[in-house]
């Protein structure tokens, strides 16, 4: 079932999310819904607070090549355990901030630990777009958006445009 994606500014996008203790069927269903919502958008990552659930859960799939098999990843309690000194700049966007993009500098390579949908501890090293995406999604769990990396003026400009977009959508 597709869920509604919250649009910035929204207080739920600024909250620190709670760790998941037990992976229940409800949480697995939420993860499935989030993947469906993400693919439909379309996007390459989605965090639970973006659908209004304040649990530490993200989903991502950065496979972009046509014809290449999808690789949906579901991560409960994801954590960056190591990061490279070398950085990378990507033009980032966000499903909660539609149609705005900006360059963000982040560590190029990160090692991430998480719990998969069956409760198994997993650990993997990510590079390139996967690395940027997983860091962007983990930021969401700490109430942080990619525009928080921008200069205040740029951030305020985008926020005002989002407020206007939300007013327009509310009138429909
Ligand atoms: Zn985002």
mmCIF file of C-alpha atoms and ligand atoms in Angstrom, residues 45 50 93-96 136-137 140 145-146, ligand 1:
data_model
loop_
_atom_site.group_PDB
_atom_site.id
_atom_site.type_symbol
_atom_site.label_atom_id
_atom_site.label_comp_id
_atom_site.label_asym_id
_atom_site.label_seq_id
_atom_site.Cartn_x
_atom_site.Cartn_y
_atom_site.Cartn_z
ATOM 1 C CA UNK A 45 15.614 6.139 -0.837
ATOM 2 C CA UNK A 50 8.894 10.822 5.589
ATOM 3 C CA UNK A 93 17.195 15.831 -3.900
ATOM 4 C CA UNK A 94 14.555 14.561 -1.516
ATOM 5 C CA UNK A 95 11.017 13.221 -1.935
ATOM 6 C CA UNK A 96 9.979 15.555 0.915
ATOM 7 C CA UNK A 136 20.997 11.093 3.394
ATOM 8 C CA UNK A 137 18.413 8.555 4.661
ATOM 9 C CA UNK A 140 16.338 11.738 8.168
ATOM 10 C CA UNK A 145 17.446 17.248 5.799
ATOM 11 C CA UNK A 146 19.919 17.825 2.974
HETATM 12 ZN ZN1 LIG B 1 15.248 12.767 1.768
#
